[in-house]
Structure formats: structure tokens, C-alpha cells
Amino acid sequence: MFNFMNKGIFARLPFFVFIFSVYPSLTLLSTNIREVDGSVVVRPLLLSLFGACLLVGTFRLFLRDWTRSSLATTVVLLFFFAYGHIARLLTDRFDPDLNRIIQIALYLLSIALVIFIIRWISQEGIHAGDWTSTINTIALILILIPVLQIAVHVSGITKAVDQPISTPVADEASQSASAAISAPANGNPNQYPDVYLIVLDGYSRADTLRELGFDNSEFLNNLEEMGFYVAECSRTTYKHTLLSMSSTFSMDYLWRAIPNTGVGDKNAAPLYEALIHNPVRNSFEERGYAIVGFQTGYQWDQWADADYYLTMKKESTKDDPSEPIITPFEYIFLRNTAVYPFVEDSALAARRYYNHYQMVNYTLDELPRIAESIPGPKFVYAHIMSPHTPYIFLPDGSLNTDSRYYNTETGTPSNPDLEVEGYINNIKYLNSRMTKILNEIISNSEIPPVIVLQGDHGYVIPERRFNNLMAFHFPNGGNASLYPTITPVNTFRLISNLYFGTSLRLRRDVSLIADVGRPYAKEEVAPFPETCP
């Protein structure tokens, strides 16, 4: 093998330049593979390859040597793809005026350094061909890292799909959730109520919002007037979306719900499958329910195989394009490059989240129509990616074009004051929409619907992140079974018992200090505050 690397094609052809050109986009994808669809890498990857080919061809005209041209191109690529990282490292600590001076100096210094290195490479005494094998080897080793990370993720998801998600039987009285909820109930399926699970991502409990300076009593009072029970001291079982929703749909703690896992197991891949195919969804399907899902923008949270999968239409006009100029992934990709100074505060910052803005509004627009447009019984899962970041909404629902509210790499605001203000802006808009939406769902339903309105977790402050909104519309006296400290792990246990005749034992309402790196941890978190509210 090494003989081949030293004497064969590997040593003669400088293909390292093309590997280096795609390395940044593949690395960014591998870092975010659980959050994005793999297709988002296509445009950055193809653009990088095209740029590399163009540069190699251009340098070939002047240097008259493919290896030297590839080395010169690699130097340019190194500058281009590293600039954004270095610039942020140097400028994050200073005020904007000083940042501009630093960026200009860094740009000029970088260009001068690139020119110097390319001139050195072009000298006749430099034997560039002697380096080809070594640089090819380095390039292959580097590219293997993101490729293997992507492959491991894909492999983990595939294995999870083949492994059933169920809750182990603890004893005869607390039978398997998946088995018990699937037991046939007496009664006509046509008399089953529609069931809605509406998740407002990151929506906090009233006391947390009060600490942030916002009184949410008007919205909560409106819910109660519509017949909702608002759990005053509700908490989420887990503070991370993936864990919280997987636990909700498994009706159990993850260390119990996912088979063949131990407390120290770090493999979160089964949780992604638990979000899509799970005991709750299976039970509704077995009862003849139509499953309704919405596009969310996150592949791991989209029920694309539902009976009704609602997605935005790909129509656009010149003034209001529904397809964004740039995706969030592409924006982050550009921020890491030498175009960083030109995109940081440009219109692209807002444009990258325009698709998010439209997708949230699309879900809000479609929700009240489902009661009449889709025959029942139906189970509707609508995960609305707000009030979570990005804070793209103003209170009236218009697009927030001030990029300071979402101009960091992760889409968060540039300072804490904007964090709170942006979060409350999103809350205000959602409140105005949800009041009307819920009223329409209830009034347009032939059979009083079961509705769960909840946050998958609360606000970003660590000790308050467990304090989520939970409001329930359980008709025909079902609200009497609810209580102030309920957690999502018991939501569908109660629904099953009340409306499908099962006798599931409720789990203890606790919050667990687990995350994606330790999804099956058992340590409990004390309520905050200890007395609620």
C-alpha cells in the first residue's frame, strides 16, 4: 500500500486540492448532521469544487505545472476557509469600530501572506512534485474524520429504525405502555375525538416569563375561558427537544423506554426513531386514526410518512419569494470564510431565516383548517419552532429585519437584552395567533377535541429550562384528572386512560438531568423554585 502511495498515481496526481476544497463543507455538515438534512451541503460543496477547479486552471496558465497550481490553489483555499474563524477569534472581544480596523488589517496581512507563499511555490528551485504524496495523505486523513462521523450517524439511524421502541414491563399493574395503549377500546372509532399535540418550542411557564418582565396572564386566562386546564407548576421531563419529545411519545423515561441501553450509554440514535415511530403514534394508527404531520425544517422531527404531511407550497413571487436566497447552513458556511465581513450585517442575515419565518406561519395558518379539511378521527402533531431562536418575529407577526437579534453563528442575539426582548416578541406573536387558532379548532370540531398545548422545554436559563408551558383541553370532564405538577411523560398515559379505556399507571413527575451526550441518565433535578409558583 505504501509503495503505491509513494510511486503510483497517488504520488503523481495532486488531488489533495479537491479534498481540501470540500473539507470545510463536509466538516460543517458532520458537526450539524443531527440538526439538518444532508442535502443542505450540496450547494456549498459544489461551489467549493467549482472554485477549486477554476483556481487550478487559472494558476496553470501562469505556473505551467499542475502540482504547483494545486499547491497555490490550496494556499488560497486555506486563507478563504480559515479567515472567518480567525476574524471572529480576534474581534469578538472588541467594539465594532475597532473590529473593522482589525478586519482590514487581517485581510491585508492575509493577502500579502498568500501572495508571498504563492511566489515562493512558483520558484524554479522548488520541487513541488516531491510533496504530492505527503499532502495527499494528509488530505485523505483529514477528510476521513467528517466522512466517518456522517457515516456513523447514518448507520445509527438505520439500526434504530430496525429496533422497536417500547417500554419494558415493570410489573403486571404497570404494564408495557406500548402494549396497553394499543389494546382495543370499546366503542365506535367514529366517536373518537381528534387529538392535537401542539408544541411551541421553548415556551416557558408563567412564573419564568414574569421574571423576564412579561405578564402572560391574559393568554392563560383566554385558554382557561376556552376550557383549558393550565398546569401552574408544570415541568418537562427533559430539557432538550430530542429527549423531551422522544420521552413524550414513549410515555416513559428514556432509560426505560429505549431497549438495550444502560445509564451510561451515549448512543442517542434510537431517540430519533422514537420521535418518528413510537407507542403513541402506533396506538392511534391501530385505532384507525389518520396521522397528520407538519414540515418543521428539521428532518429528525418531521413525520414525512404520515397519512397527511403538510408542507409549504414551492410558489414564489418576485417581491415575496418563498424559497430563501440562502439557508442557515449556507450562512454559517459563509461566515467561516473570507466573505465573513460582507455577510455579518448584510441582508443575508435575515434572508437565511426567511424560510423559518414562513414555515412557522404556514403551520399556524393550516392548523385551524384541519378540523374541517381532514376527516376524523385524526392525531395531529404540530411542532412550531418558536418562540425558540431565531427571534425573527415582531409582536405583530412582521419580519424582524434587525439582524442583531439573530446574527451569531447559532442564530442567537448579540447581547442578553436582545435575547429577552426577542424571546418576548415571539411569545407575543404566538399568543395572538394561538388564541384564535385554538378557538377555531374547538368550534370547527364535530366531537370536542383533545388538545395538548405545551413547550418542549422552557427558556434558555439553565435552572428554568425545565419550566415549560403545559395546557390541556380534555373534554367531557377530563380536566378533572389533571394536576399542577404534571410532566409530559404522563400526557398520553392520561389521554389513553380517559378516552380509550386503558389503565396505565402514571409515572412519577420528575425532571432528569440528561442531555444528548447522556440521554439515559437517571439523576433527578429539584424543581426551581422549590415552591411553585
mmCIF file of C-alpha atoms in Angstrom, residues 101-451:
data_model
loop_
_atom_site.group_PDB
_atom_site.id
_atom_site.type_symbol
_atom_site.label_atom_id
_atom_site.label_comp_id
_atom_site.label_asym_id
_atom_site.label_seq_id
_atom_site.Cartn_x
_atom_site.Cartn_y
_atom_site.Cartn_z
ATOM 1 C CA ILE A 101 -9.753 48.120 11.768
ATOM 2 C CA ILE A 102 -8.692 44.637 12.877
ATOM 3 C CA GLN A 103 -10.533 43.016 9.975
ATOM 4 C CA ILE A 104 -8.981 45.352 7.400
ATOM 5 C CA ALA A 105 -5.522 44.693 8.821
ATOM 6 C CA LEU A 106 -6.144 40.939 8.911
ATOM 7 C CA TYR A 107 -7.387 40.974 5.310
ATOM 8 C CA LEU A 108 -4.368 42.862 4.019
ATOM 9 C CA LEU A 109 -1.952 40.724 6.015
ATOM 10 C CA SER A 110 -3.593 37.520 4.793
ATOM 11 C CA ILE A 111 -3.497 38.592 1.147
ATOM 12 C CA ALA A 112 0.157 39.589 1.456
ATOM 13 C CA LEU A 113 0.980 36.237 3.046
ATOM 14 C CA VAL A 114 -0.879 34.318 0.321
ATOM 15 C CA ILE A 115 0.982 36.229 -2.417
ATOM 16 C CA PHE A 116 4.319 35.585 -0.703
ATOM 17 C CA ILE A 117 3.693 31.822 -0.402
ATOM 18 C CA ILE A 118 2.478 31.504 -4.000
ATOM 19 C CA ARG A 119 5.560 33.345 -5.294
ATOM 20 C CA TRP A 120 7.742 31.003 -3.270
ATOM 21 C CA ILE A 121 5.935 27.965 -4.703
ATOM 22 C CA SER A 122 6.475 29.302 -8.233
ATOM 23 C CA GLN A 123 10.262 29.420 -7.902
ATOM 24 C CA GLU A 124 12.138 27.060 -10.205
ATOM 25 C CA GLY A 125 14.217 25.570 -7.400
ATOM 26 C CA ILE A 126 11.170 24.311 -5.507
ATOM 27 C CA HIS A 127 10.386 20.667 -6.315
ATOM 28 C CA ALA A 128 6.644 20.736 -5.687
ATOM 29 C CA GLY A 129 6.138 17.229 -7.040
ATOM 30 C CA ASP A 130 8.090 15.763 -4.127
ATOM 31 C CA TRP A 131 5.323 16.856 -1.738
ATOM 32 C CA THR A 132 2.356 15.393 -3.600
ATOM 33 C CA SER A 133 2.229 12.020 -1.842
ATOM 34 C CA THR A 134 2.595 13.558 1.624
ATOM 35 C CA ILE A 135 -0.063 16.216 1.091
ATOM 36 C CA ASN A 136 -2.432 13.690 -0.499
ATOM 37 C CA THR A 137 -2.035 11.508 2.597
ATOM 38 C CA ILE A 138 -2.739 14.417 4.947
ATOM 39 C CA ALA A 139 -5.811 15.374 2.906
ATOM 40 C CA LEU A 140 -7.200 11.834 2.995
ATOM 41 C CA ILE A 141 -6.730 11.562 6.751
ATOM 42 C CA LEU A 142 -8.474 14.899 7.293
ATOM 43 C CA ILE A 143 -11.457 14.102 5.066
ATOM 44 C CA LEU A 144 -11.954 10.727 6.735
ATOM 45 C CA ILE A 145 -12.896 12.431 10.015
ATOM 46 C CA PRO A 146 -16.129 14.163 8.851
ATOM 47 C CA VAL A 147 -16.981 11.327 6.454
ATOM 48 C CA LEU A 148 -16.806 8.769 9.258
ATOM 49 C CA GLN A 149 -18.873 10.997 11.565
ATOM 50 C CA ILE A 150 -21.578 11.284 8.914
ATOM 51 C CA ALA A 151 -21.424 7.538 8.229
ATOM 52 C CA VAL A 152 -21.740 6.720 11.941
ATOM 53 C CA HIS A 153 -24.825 8.935 12.196
ATOM 54 C CA VAL A 154 -26.475 7.363 9.147
ATOM 55 C CA SER A 155 -25.605 3.885 10.405
ATOM 56 C CA GLY A 156 -27.005 4.655 13.855
ATOM 57 C CA ILE A 157 -30.293 5.895 12.432
ATOM 58 C CA THR A 158 -30.587 2.796 10.241
ATOM 59 C CA LYS A 159 -30.054 0.496 13.209
ATOM 60 C CA ALA A 160 -32.562 2.466 15.270
ATOM 61 C CA VAL A 161 -35.217 2.035 12.583
ATOM 62 C CA ASP A 162 -34.847 -1.739 12.853
ATOM 63 C CA GLN A 163 -35.128 -1.722 16.656
ATOM 64 C CA PRO A 164 -38.646 -1.428 18.095
ATOM 65 C CA ILE A 165 -39.295 1.284 20.651
ATOM 66 C CA SER A 166 -41.246 0.005 23.616
ATOM 67 C CA THR A 167 -41.476 0.305 27.337
ATOM 68 C CA PRO A 168 -40.340 -2.715 29.331
ATOM 69 C CA VAL A 169 -42.911 -4.375 31.560
ATOM 70 C CA ALA A 170 -42.185 -3.417 35.141
ATOM 71 C CA ASP A 171 -44.994 -5.454 36.688
ATOM 72 C CA GLU A 172 -48.499 -6.616 35.897
ATOM 73 C CA ALA A 173 -50.080 -3.454 37.233
ATOM 74 C CA SER A 174 -47.824 -1.090 35.291
ATOM 75 C CA GLN A 175 -47.933 -2.968 32.017
ATOM 76 C CA SER A 176 -46.000 -2.025 28.907
ATOM 77 C CA ALA A 177 -47.144 1.350 27.628
ATOM 78 C CA SER A 178 -46.966 0.283 24.019
ATOM 79 C CA ALA A 179 -48.988 -2.849 24.695
ATOM 80 C CA ALA A 180 -51.589 -1.279 26.978
ATOM 81 C CA ILE A 181 -52.352 1.752 24.877
ATOM 82 C CA SER A 182 -52.738 -0.463 21.827
ATOM 83 C CA ALA A 183 -55.389 -2.633 23.468
ATOM 84 C CA PRO A 184 -58.687 -2.179 21.643
ATOM 85 C CA ALA A 185 -61.153 0.072 23.408
ATOM 86 C CA ASN A 186 -64.881 -0.434 23.432
ATOM 87 C CA GLY A 187 -66.828 1.948 21.289
ATOM 88 C CA ASN A 188 -67.197 3.161 17.744
ATOM 89 C CA PRO A 189 -63.986 4.599 16.224
ATOM 90 C CA ASN A 190 -66.139 7.264 14.591
ATOM 91 C CA GLN A 191 -66.833 8.594 18.079
ATOM 92 C CA TYR A 192 -63.179 9.007 18.981
ATOM 93 C CA PRO A 193 -62.118 12.630 19.483
ATOM 94 C CA ASP A 194 -59.491 14.270 17.333
ATOM 95 C CA VAL A 195 -56.255 14.638 19.299
ATOM 96 C CA TYR A 196 -53.878 17.569 18.797
ATOM 97 C CA LEU A 197 -50.358 17.837 20.187
ATOM 98 C CA ILE A 198 -49.189 21.395 19.543
ATOM 99 C CA VAL A 199 -45.625 22.036 20.682
ATOM 100 C CA LEU A 200 -44.409 25.624 20.969
ATOM 101 C CA ASP A 201 -40.653 25.160 21.047
ATOM 102 C CA GLY A 202 -39.095 26.699 24.153
ATOM 103 C CA TYR A 203 -42.338 28.212 25.538
ATOM 104 C CA SER A 204 -41.910 28.860 29.275
ATOM 105 C CA ARG A 205 -44.152 28.678 32.297
ATOM 106 C CA ALA A 206 -45.868 31.847 33.562
ATOM 107 C CA ASP A 207 -43.549 32.441 36.534
ATOM 108 C CA THR A 208 -40.447 32.307 34.329
ATOM 109 C CA LEU A 209 -41.983 34.794 31.902
ATOM 110 C CA ARG A 210 -42.843 37.035 34.838
ATOM 111 C CA GLU A 211 -39.173 37.044 35.857
ATOM 112 C CA LEU A 212 -38.321 38.144 32.327
ATOM 113 C CA GLY A 213 -40.681 41.103 32.702
ATOM 114 C CA PHE A 214 -43.677 39.709 30.814
ATOM 115 C CA ASP A 215 -47.108 39.035 32.299
ATOM 116 C CA ASN A 216 -48.672 36.123 30.405
ATOM 117 C CA SER A 217 -51.915 36.068 32.393
ATOM 118 C CA GLU A 218 -54.066 37.406 29.534
ATOM 119 C CA PHE A 219 -53.167 34.482 27.269
ATOM 120 C CA LEU A 220 -53.522 31.913 30.046
ATOM 121 C CA ASN A 221 -56.891 33.361 31.054
ATOM 122 C CA ASN A 222 -58.020 33.074 27.439
ATOM 123 C CA LEU A 223 -57.022 29.410 27.474
ATOM 124 C CA GLU A 224 -58.996 28.768 30.641
ATOM 125 C CA GLU A 225 -62.050 30.510 29.182
ATOM 126 C CA MET A 226 -61.856 28.095 26.235
ATOM 127 C CA GLY A 227 -61.925 25.158 28.646
ATOM 128 C CA PHE A 228 -58.199 24.519 29.020
ATOM 129 C CA TYR A 229 -56.528 23.420 32.212
ATOM 130 C CA VAL A 230 -53.216 25.272 32.662
ATOM 131 C CA ALA A 231 -50.747 23.362 34.828
ATOM 132 C CA GLU A 232 -49.385 26.010 37.157
ATOM 133 C CA CYS A 233 -46.245 24.103 38.159
ATOM 134 C CA SER A 234 -45.617 22.012 35.045
ATOM 135 C CA ARG A 235 -42.126 20.832 34.205
ATOM 136 C CA THR A 236 -40.653 18.996 31.269
ATOM 137 C CA THR A 237 -39.079 15.608 31.893
ATOM 138 C CA TYR A 238 -36.022 16.568 29.829
ATOM 139 C CA LYS A 239 -34.589 19.957 28.902
ATOM 140 C CA HIS A 240 -33.517 19.073 25.337
ATOM 141 C CA THR A 241 -36.009 18.890 22.468
ATOM 142 C CA LEU A 242 -34.935 15.473 21.198
ATOM 143 C CA LEU A 243 -35.079 13.890 24.648
ATOM 144 C CA SER A 244 -38.242 15.706 25.692
ATOM 145 C CA MET A 245 -40.289 14.736 22.647
ATOM 146 C CA SER A 246 -38.936 11.163 22.469
ATOM 147 C CA SER A 247 -39.922 10.711 26.105
ATOM 148 C CA THR A 248 -43.362 12.223 25.489
ATOM 149 C CA PHE A 249 -44.080 9.843 22.620
ATOM 150 C CA SER A 250 -42.633 6.863 24.516
ATOM 151 C CA MET A 251 -44.697 7.786 27.609
ATOM 152 C CA ASP A 252 -41.731 6.962 29.807
ATOM 153 C CA TYR A 253 -38.273 7.947 30.962
ATOM 154 C CA LEU A 254 -35.775 7.253 28.211
ATOM 155 C CA TRP A 255 -33.701 4.887 30.304
ATOM 156 C CA ARG A 256 -36.810 2.698 30.498
ATOM 157 C CA ALA A 257 -38.260 3.335 27.054
ATOM 158 C CA ILE A 258 -35.276 2.548 24.842
ATOM 159 C CA PRO A 259 -34.324 -1.152 24.845
ATOM 160 C CA ASN A 260 -30.798 -2.448 25.413
ATOM 161 C CA THR A 261 -29.432 0.787 26.840
ATOM 162 C CA GLY A 262 -27.679 1.499 30.094
ATOM 163 C CA VAL A 263 -27.483 4.685 32.107
ATOM 164 C CA GLY A 264 -24.008 5.387 30.748
ATOM 165 C CA ASP A 265 -24.904 4.688 27.117
ATOM 166 C CA LYS A 266 -24.183 7.703 24.903
ATOM 167 C CA ASN A 267 -25.887 6.451 21.741
ATOM 168 C CA ALA A 268 -28.722 8.893 21.056
ATOM 169 C CA ALA A 269 -29.568 7.411 17.640
ATOM 170 C CA PRO A 270 -32.589 5.393 18.915
ATOM 171 C CA LEU A 271 -34.177 8.621 20.139
ATOM 172 C CA TYR A 272 -34.502 9.913 16.597
ATOM 173 C CA GLU A 273 -36.512 6.857 15.638
ATOM 174 C CA ALA A 274 -38.560 7.203 18.844
ATOM 175 C CA LEU A 275 -39.577 10.649 17.641
ATOM 176 C CA ILE A 276 -40.941 9.324 14.361
ATOM 177 C CA HIS A 277 -42.264 5.843 15.199
ATOM 178 C CA ASN A 278 -43.334 5.294 18.765
ATOM 179 C CA PRO A 279 -46.013 3.754 21.006
ATOM 180 C CA VAL A 280 -48.203 6.865 20.897
ATOM 181 C CA ARG A 281 -48.297 7.087 17.124
ATOM 182 C CA ASN A 282 -48.701 3.315 16.781
ATOM 183 C CA SER A 283 -51.677 3.329 19.129
ATOM 184 C CA PHE A 284 -53.513 5.971 17.136
ATOM 185 C CA GLU A 285 -52.815 4.176 13.871
ATOM 186 C CA GLU A 286 -54.154 0.901 15.283
ATOM 187 C CA ARG A 287 -57.344 2.667 16.333
ATOM 188 C CA GLY A 288 -57.936 3.925 12.815
ATOM 189 C CA TYR A 289 -56.721 7.478 13.357
ATOM 190 C CA ALA A 290 -55.307 9.432 10.436
ATOM 191 C CA ILE A 291 -51.860 10.787 11.300
ATOM 192 C CA VAL A 292 -51.190 14.427 10.429
ATOM 193 C CA GLY A 293 -47.688 15.893 10.482
ATOM 194 C CA PHE A 294 -46.110 19.199 9.517
ATOM 195 C CA GLN A 295 -42.877 20.213 7.880
ATOM 196 C CA THR A 296 -40.595 21.738 10.531
ATOM 197 C CA GLY A 297 -37.312 22.253 8.707
ATOM 198 C CA TYR A 298 -35.637 19.578 10.826
ATOM 199 C CA GLN A 299 -35.530 16.157 9.227
ATOM 200 C CA TRP A 300 -35.382 14.308 12.549
ATOM 201 C CA ASP A 301 -38.654 15.870 13.728
ATOM 202 C CA GLN A 302 -40.753 15.589 10.563
ATOM 203 C CA TRP A 303 -43.379 12.873 10.201
ATOM 204 C CA ALA A 304 -42.919 12.771 6.443
ATOM 205 C CA ASP A 305 -44.545 9.321 6.248
ATOM 206 C CA ALA A 306 -47.759 10.482 7.946
ATOM 207 C CA ASP A 307 -51.129 9.981 6.248
ATOM 208 C CA TYR A 308 -51.253 13.741 5.781
ATOM 209 C CA TYR A 309 -47.899 15.522 5.663
ATOM 210 C CA LEU A 310 -48.398 19.262 5.260
ATOM 211 C CA THR A 311 -45.590 21.231 3.631
ATOM 212 C CA MET A 312 -45.253 24.718 2.238
ATOM 213 C CA LYS A 313 -46.006 25.098 -1.445
ATOM 214 C CA LYS A 314 -42.982 25.955 -3.561
ATOM 215 C CA GLU A 315 -44.579 29.009 -5.138
ATOM 216 C CA SER A 316 -42.833 32.348 -5.225
ATOM 217 C CA THR A 317 -43.163 35.882 -6.494
ATOM 218 C CA LYS A 318 -40.530 38.484 -7.189
ATOM 219 C CA ASP A 319 -41.423 40.535 -4.114
ATOM 220 C CA ASP A 320 -42.087 37.660 -1.725
ATOM 221 C CA PRO A 321 -40.029 34.582 -2.573
ATOM 222 C CA SER A 322 -40.984 31.518 -0.588
ATOM 223 C CA GLU A 323 -37.631 29.934 -1.301
ATOM 224 C CA PRO A 324 -34.827 31.641 0.661
ATOM 225 C CA ILE A 325 -31.779 33.040 -1.108
ATOM 226 C CA ILE A 326 -29.606 31.299 1.442
ATOM 227 C CA THR A 327 -30.166 28.607 4.058
ATOM 228 C CA PRO A 328 -28.963 28.872 7.684
ATOM 229 C CA PHE A 329 -26.358 26.183 6.925
ATOM 230 C CA GLU A 330 -25.035 28.154 3.957
ATOM 231 C CA TYR A 331 -24.971 31.339 6.001
ATOM 232 C CA ILE A 332 -22.831 29.698 8.691
ATOM 233 C CA PHE A 333 -20.624 28.264 5.947
ATOM 234 C CA LEU A 334 -20.074 31.755 4.505
ATOM 235 C CA ARG A 335 -19.439 33.277 7.941
ATOM 236 C CA ASN A 336 -16.498 30.914 8.313
ATOM 237 C CA THR A 337 -14.898 32.156 5.102
ATOM 238 C CA ALA A 338 -13.217 35.281 3.771
ATOM 239 C CA VAL A 339 -16.607 36.790 2.885
ATOM 240 C CA TYR A 340 -17.381 36.995 6.621
ATOM 241 C CA PRO A 341 -17.144 40.828 6.808
ATOM 242 C CA PHE A 342 -19.656 41.165 3.965
ATOM 243 C CA VAL A 343 -22.363 38.827 5.302
ATOM 244 C CA GLU A 344 -22.210 39.563 9.037
ATOM 245 C CA ASP A 345 -24.597 42.525 8.983
ATOM 246 C CA SER A 346 -25.976 42.189 5.475
ATOM 247 C CA ALA A 347 -29.497 41.406 4.319
ATOM 248 C CA LEU A 348 -28.423 37.762 4.078
ATOM 249 C CA ALA A 349 -28.590 37.542 7.881
ATOM 250 C CA ALA A 350 -32.356 37.984 7.730
ATOM 251 C CA ARG A 351 -32.800 36.070 4.496
ATOM 252 C CA ARG A 352 -31.293 32.886 5.941
ATOM 253 C CA TYR A 353 -34.253 32.660 8.352
ATOM 254 C CA TYR A 354 -36.959 33.729 5.938
ATOM 255 C CA ASN A 355 -37.822 30.106 5.292
ATOM 256 C CA HIS A 356 -38.143 29.585 9.065
ATOM 257 C CA TYR A 357 -40.404 32.645 9.264
ATOM 258 C CA GLN A 358 -42.651 31.290 6.529
ATOM 259 C CA MET A 359 -42.696 27.740 7.870
ATOM 260 C CA VAL A 360 -43.902 28.843 11.311
ATOM 261 C CA ASN A 361 -46.610 30.968 9.717
ATOM 262 C CA TYR A 362 -47.606 28.142 7.393
ATOM 263 C CA THR A 363 -48.176 25.800 10.338
ATOM 264 C CA LEU A 364 -50.142 28.464 12.197
ATOM 265 C CA ASP A 365 -52.268 29.104 9.102
ATOM 266 C CA GLU A 366 -53.023 25.434 8.443
ATOM 267 C CA LEU A 367 -53.751 24.257 11.996
ATOM 268 C CA PRO A 368 -57.290 25.697 12.304
ATOM 269 C CA ARG A 369 -58.279 24.319 8.876
ATOM 270 C CA ILE A 370 -57.515 20.697 9.715
ATOM 271 C CA ALA A 371 -60.649 20.171 11.823
ATOM 272 C CA GLU A 372 -62.837 20.547 8.725
ATOM 273 C CA SER A 373 -60.491 19.649 5.860
ATOM 274 C CA ILE A 374 -59.278 16.253 7.131
ATOM 275 C CA PRO A 375 -61.882 13.673 8.220
ATOM 276 C CA GLY A 376 -61.578 12.253 11.707
ATOM 277 C CA PRO A 377 -60.569 10.716 13.862
ATOM 278 C CA LYS A 378 -57.091 12.191 13.465
ATOM 279 C CA PHE A 379 -53.962 12.691 15.531
ATOM 280 C CA VAL A 380 -52.227 15.966 14.706
ATOM 281 C CA TYR A 381 -48.613 16.619 15.657
ATOM 282 C CA ALA A 382 -47.587 20.224 15.069
ATOM 283 C CA HIS A 383 -44.150 21.237 16.321
ATOM 284 C CA ILE A 384 -43.882 25.006 15.901
ATOM 285 C CA MET A 385 -40.240 26.145 16.065
ATOM 286 C CA SER A 386 -40.991 29.263 18.087
ATOM 287 C CA PRO A 387 -40.632 31.133 20.486
ATOM 288 C CA HIS A 388 -37.230 29.433 20.324
ATOM 289 C CA THR A 389 -34.470 31.214 18.424
ATOM 290 C CA PRO A 390 -34.179 32.721 15.889
ATOM 291 C CA TYR A 391 -36.126 35.730 17.141
ATOM 292 C CA ILE A 392 -37.435 36.556 13.707
ATOM 293 C CA PHE A 393 -40.915 37.800 14.677
ATOM 294 C CA LEU A 394 -42.056 41.194 15.876
ATOM 295 C CA PRO A 395 -45.136 41.227 18.163
ATOM 296 C CA ASP A 396 -47.445 41.921 15.205
ATOM 297 C CA GLY A 397 -46.014 38.985 13.250
ATOM 298 C CA SER A 398 -43.994 41.018 10.781
ATOM 299 C CA LEU A 399 -40.435 40.015 9.924
ATOM 300 C CA ASN A 400 -37.786 41.378 12.282
ATOM 301 C CA THR A 401 -35.138 42.724 9.901
ATOM 302 C CA ASP A 402 -32.759 43.831 12.674
ATOM 303 C CA SER A 403 -30.031 41.205 12.315
ATOM 304 C CA ARG A 404 -28.712 41.895 15.835
ATOM 305 C CA TYR A 405 -31.462 39.576 17.092
ATOM 306 C CA TYR A 406 -30.027 36.566 15.242
ATOM 307 C CA ASN A 407 -26.610 37.452 13.805
ATOM 308 C CA THR A 408 -24.482 34.951 15.710
ATOM 309 C CA GLU A 409 -23.496 31.629 14.196
ATOM 310 C CA THR A 410 -26.230 29.818 16.140
ATOM 311 C CA GLY A 411 -28.899 32.404 15.332
ATOM 312 C CA THR A 412 -28.975 33.914 18.819
ATOM 313 C CA PRO A 413 -28.849 37.662 19.599
ATOM 314 C CA SER A 414 -25.610 39.530 20.071
ATOM 315 C CA ASN A 415 -26.378 40.591 23.661
ATOM 316 C CA PRO A 416 -28.546 39.423 26.614
ATOM 317 C CA ASP A 417 -31.003 42.334 26.440
ATOM 318 C CA LEU A 418 -31.896 41.484 22.867
ATOM 319 C CA GLU A 419 -32.216 37.826 23.910
ATOM 320 C CA VAL A 420 -35.055 38.609 26.325
ATOM 321 C CA GLU A 421 -36.721 41.162 24.059
ATOM 322 C CA GLY A 422 -36.593 38.858 21.032
ATOM 323 C CA TYR A 423 -37.980 35.937 23.027
ATOM 324 C CA ILE A 424 -40.892 38.004 24.353
ATOM 325 C CA ASN A 425 -41.599 39.336 20.840
ATOM 326 C CA ASN A 426 -42.001 35.766 19.617
ATOM 327 C CA ILE A 427 -44.214 34.938 22.626
ATOM 328 C CA LYS A 428 -46.498 37.906 21.961
ATOM 329 C CA TYR A 429 -46.989 36.948 18.341
ATOM 330 C CA LEU A 430 -47.673 33.304 19.152
ATOM 331 C CA ASN A 431 -50.176 34.291 21.841
ATOM 332 C CA SER A 432 -52.168 36.394 19.403
ATOM 333 C CA ARG A 433 -52.258 33.590 16.843
ATOM 334 C CA MET A 434 -52.823 30.634 19.180
ATOM 335 C CA THR A 435 -55.859 32.182 20.885
ATOM 336 C CA LYS A 436 -57.689 32.363 17.545
ATOM 337 C CA ILE A 437 -56.356 29.023 16.296
ATOM 338 C CA LEU A 438 -57.483 27.073 19.354
ATOM 339 C CA ASN A 439 -60.894 28.722 19.287
ATOM 340 C CA GLU A 440 -61.333 27.697 15.655
ATOM 341 C CA ILE A 441 -60.179 24.123 16.254
ATOM 342 C CA ILE A 442 -62.683 23.691 19.070
ATOM 343 C CA SER A 443 -65.581 25.370 17.270
ATOM 344 C CA ASN A 444 -64.949 23.540 13.965
ATOM 345 C CA SER A 445 -64.722 20.056 15.506
ATOM 346 C CA GLU A 446 -67.844 17.870 15.447
ATOM 347 C CA ILE A 447 -66.649 15.963 18.524
ATOM 348 C CA PRO A 448 -64.948 18.042 21.262
ATOM 349 C CA PRO A 449 -61.217 17.598 20.559
ATOM 350 C CA VAL A 450 -58.409 16.655 22.913
ATOM 351 C CA ILE A 451 -55.740 19.364 22.686
#
